[in-house]
PDB file of C-alpha atoms in Angstrom:
ATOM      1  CA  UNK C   1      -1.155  -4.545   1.306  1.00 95.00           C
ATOM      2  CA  UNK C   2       0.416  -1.953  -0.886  1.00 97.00           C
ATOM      3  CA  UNK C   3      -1.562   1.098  -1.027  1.00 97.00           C
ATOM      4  CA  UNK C   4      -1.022   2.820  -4.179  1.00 94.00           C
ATOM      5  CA  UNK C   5      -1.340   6.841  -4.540  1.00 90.00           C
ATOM      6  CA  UNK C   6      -0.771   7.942  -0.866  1.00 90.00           C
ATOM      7  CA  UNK C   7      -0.166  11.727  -2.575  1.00 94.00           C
ATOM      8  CA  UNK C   8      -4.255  11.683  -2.370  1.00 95.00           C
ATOM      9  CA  UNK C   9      -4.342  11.685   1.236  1.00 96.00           C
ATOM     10  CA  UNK C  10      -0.997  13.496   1.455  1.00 95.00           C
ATOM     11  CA  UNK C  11      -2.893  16.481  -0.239  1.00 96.00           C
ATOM     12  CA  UNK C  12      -6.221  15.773   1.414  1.00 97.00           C
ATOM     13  CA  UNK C  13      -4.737  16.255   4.739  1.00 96.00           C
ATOM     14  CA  UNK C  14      -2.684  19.168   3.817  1.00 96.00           C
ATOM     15  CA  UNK C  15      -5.761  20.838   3.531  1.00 96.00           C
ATOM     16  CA  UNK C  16      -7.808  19.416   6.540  1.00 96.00           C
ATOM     17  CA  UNK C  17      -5.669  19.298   9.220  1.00 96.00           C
ATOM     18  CA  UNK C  18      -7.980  17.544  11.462  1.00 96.00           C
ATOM     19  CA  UNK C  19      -7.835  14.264   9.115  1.00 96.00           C
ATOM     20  CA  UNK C  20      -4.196  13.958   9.516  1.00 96.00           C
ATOM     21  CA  UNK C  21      -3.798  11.378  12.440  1.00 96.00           C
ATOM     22  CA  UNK C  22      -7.112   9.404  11.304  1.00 96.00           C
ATOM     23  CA  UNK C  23      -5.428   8.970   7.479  1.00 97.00           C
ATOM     24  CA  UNK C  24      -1.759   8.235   8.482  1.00 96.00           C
ATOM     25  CA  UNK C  25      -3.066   5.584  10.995  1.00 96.00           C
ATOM     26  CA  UNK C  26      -5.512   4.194   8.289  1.00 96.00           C
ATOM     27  CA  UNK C  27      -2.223   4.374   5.786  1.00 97.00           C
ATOM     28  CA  UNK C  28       0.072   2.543   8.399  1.00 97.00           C
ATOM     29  CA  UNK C  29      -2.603  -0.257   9.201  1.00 97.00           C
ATOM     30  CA  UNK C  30      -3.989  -0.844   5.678  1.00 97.00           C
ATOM     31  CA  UNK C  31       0.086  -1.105   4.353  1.00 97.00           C
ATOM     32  CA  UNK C  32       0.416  -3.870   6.980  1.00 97.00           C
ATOM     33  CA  UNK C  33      -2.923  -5.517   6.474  1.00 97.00           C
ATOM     34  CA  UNK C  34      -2.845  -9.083   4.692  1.00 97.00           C
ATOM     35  CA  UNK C  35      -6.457  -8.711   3.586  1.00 97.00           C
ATOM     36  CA  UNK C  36      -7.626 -11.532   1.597  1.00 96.00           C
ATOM     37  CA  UNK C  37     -11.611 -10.805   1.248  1.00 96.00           C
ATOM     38  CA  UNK C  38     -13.932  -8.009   2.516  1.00 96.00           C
ATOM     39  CA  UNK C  39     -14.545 -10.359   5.668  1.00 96.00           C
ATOM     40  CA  UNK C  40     -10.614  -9.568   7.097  1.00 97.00           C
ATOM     41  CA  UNK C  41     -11.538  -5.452   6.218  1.00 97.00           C
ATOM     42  CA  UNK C  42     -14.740  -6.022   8.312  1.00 96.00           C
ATOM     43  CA  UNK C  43     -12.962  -7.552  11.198  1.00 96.00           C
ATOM     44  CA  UNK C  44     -10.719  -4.830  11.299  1.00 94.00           C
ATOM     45  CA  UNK C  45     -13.301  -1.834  10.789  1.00 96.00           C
ATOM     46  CA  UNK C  46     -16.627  -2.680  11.661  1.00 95.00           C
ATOM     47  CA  UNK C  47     -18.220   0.363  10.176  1.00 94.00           C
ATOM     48  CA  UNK C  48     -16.336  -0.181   6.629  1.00 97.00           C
ATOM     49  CA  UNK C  49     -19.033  -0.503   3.896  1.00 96.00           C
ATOM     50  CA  UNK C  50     -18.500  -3.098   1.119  1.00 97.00           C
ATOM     51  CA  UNK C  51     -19.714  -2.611  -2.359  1.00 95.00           C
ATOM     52  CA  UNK C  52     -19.338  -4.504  -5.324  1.00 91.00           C
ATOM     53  CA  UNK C  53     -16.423  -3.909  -7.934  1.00 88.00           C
ATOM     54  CA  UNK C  54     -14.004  -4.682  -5.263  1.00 94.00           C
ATOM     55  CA  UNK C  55     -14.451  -1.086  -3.629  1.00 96.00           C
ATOM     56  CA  UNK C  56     -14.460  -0.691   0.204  1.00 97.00           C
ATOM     57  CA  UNK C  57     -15.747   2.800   2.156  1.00 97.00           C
ATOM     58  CA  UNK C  58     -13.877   3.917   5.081  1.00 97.00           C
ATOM     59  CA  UNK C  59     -15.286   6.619   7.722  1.00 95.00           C
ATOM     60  CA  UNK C  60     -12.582   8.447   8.813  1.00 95.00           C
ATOM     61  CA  UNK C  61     -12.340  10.938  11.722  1.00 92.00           C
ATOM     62  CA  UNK C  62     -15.644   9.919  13.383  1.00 88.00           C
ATOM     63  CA  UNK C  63     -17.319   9.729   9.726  1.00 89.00           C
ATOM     64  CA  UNK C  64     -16.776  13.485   8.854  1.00 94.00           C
ATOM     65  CA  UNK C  65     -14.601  11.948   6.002  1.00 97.00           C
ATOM     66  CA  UNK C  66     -15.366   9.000   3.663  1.00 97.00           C
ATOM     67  CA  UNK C  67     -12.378   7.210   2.227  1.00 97.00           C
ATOM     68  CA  UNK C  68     -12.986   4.872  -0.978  1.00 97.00           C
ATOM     69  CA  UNK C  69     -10.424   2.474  -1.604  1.00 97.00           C
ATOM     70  CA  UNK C  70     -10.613  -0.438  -4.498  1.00 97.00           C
ATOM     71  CA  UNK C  71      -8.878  -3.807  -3.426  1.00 97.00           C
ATOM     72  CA  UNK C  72      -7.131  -6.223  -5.429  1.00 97.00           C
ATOM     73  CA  UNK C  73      -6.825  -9.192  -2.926  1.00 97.00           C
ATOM     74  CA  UNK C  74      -5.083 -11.316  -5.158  1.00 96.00           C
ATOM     75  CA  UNK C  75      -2.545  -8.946  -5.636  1.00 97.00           C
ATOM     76  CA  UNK C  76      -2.759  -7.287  -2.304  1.00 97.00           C
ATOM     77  CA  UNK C  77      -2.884  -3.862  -3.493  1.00 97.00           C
ATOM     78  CA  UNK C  78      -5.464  -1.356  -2.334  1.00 98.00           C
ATOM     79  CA  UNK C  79      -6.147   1.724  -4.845  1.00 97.00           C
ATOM     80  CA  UNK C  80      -7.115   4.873  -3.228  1.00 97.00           C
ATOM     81  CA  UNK C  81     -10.310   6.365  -5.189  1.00 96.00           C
ATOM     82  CA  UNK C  82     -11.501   9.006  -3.309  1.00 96.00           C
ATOM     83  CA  UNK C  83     -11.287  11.019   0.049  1.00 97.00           C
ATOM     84  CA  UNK C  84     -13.252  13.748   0.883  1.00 96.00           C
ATOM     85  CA  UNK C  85     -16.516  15.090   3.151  1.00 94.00           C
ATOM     86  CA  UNK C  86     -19.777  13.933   3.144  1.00 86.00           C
ATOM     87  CA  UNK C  87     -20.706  16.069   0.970  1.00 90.00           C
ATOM     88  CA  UNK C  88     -18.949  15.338  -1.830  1.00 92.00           C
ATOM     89  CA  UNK C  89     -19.494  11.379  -1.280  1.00 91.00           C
ATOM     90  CA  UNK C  90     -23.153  12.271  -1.902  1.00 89.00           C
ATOM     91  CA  UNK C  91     -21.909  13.222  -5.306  1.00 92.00           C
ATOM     92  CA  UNK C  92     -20.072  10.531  -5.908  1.00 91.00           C
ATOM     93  CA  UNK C  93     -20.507   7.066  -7.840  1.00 89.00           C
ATOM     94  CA  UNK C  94     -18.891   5.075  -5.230  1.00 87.00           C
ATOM     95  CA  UNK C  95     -18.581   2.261  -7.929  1.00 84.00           C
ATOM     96  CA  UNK C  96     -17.552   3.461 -10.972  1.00 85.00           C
ATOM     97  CA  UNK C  97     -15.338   6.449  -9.553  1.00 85.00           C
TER      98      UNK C  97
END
């Protein structure tokens, strides 16, 4: 997969150090992914949500972070959306954003 706009995790990190490792291992594994449909994310991360317009929700560091990515599986390129706590997920349209 190609993961386009890795300067959003880049700068999340920057400022919460403790997401670092979690992200650049997330980065690393989704860039060599071959996903094909929300099944092959599934496999991979159990605890991945799938909603509809193609967007996927990662926990990340032991679900203090949320991570919304939308997928293009034809393609194989994965858009970062979001990244941030908990709190600001709860604000979020995880659909339209």
């Amino acid at each position: 997969m190609r993961v386009v706009a890795k300067k959003i995790l880049r700068e999340f990190w920057e400022k919460h150090r403790d997401s670092e490792e979690s992200l650049r291992t997330w980065y690393k594994e989704a860039s060599n992914a071959k996903w094909t449909n929300p099944s092959d994310i599934i496999a991979a991360y159990t605890k991945a949500s799938i909603l509809k317009s193609s967007r996927v929700v990662f926990n990340v560091c032991g679900n203090k972070y949320r991570l919304i990515v939308e997928i293009n599986y034809l393609r194989q390129w994965v858009f970062i959306r979001f990244i941030g706590t908990h709190d600001d997920y709860d604000k979020t349209n995880a659909e339209k954003i």
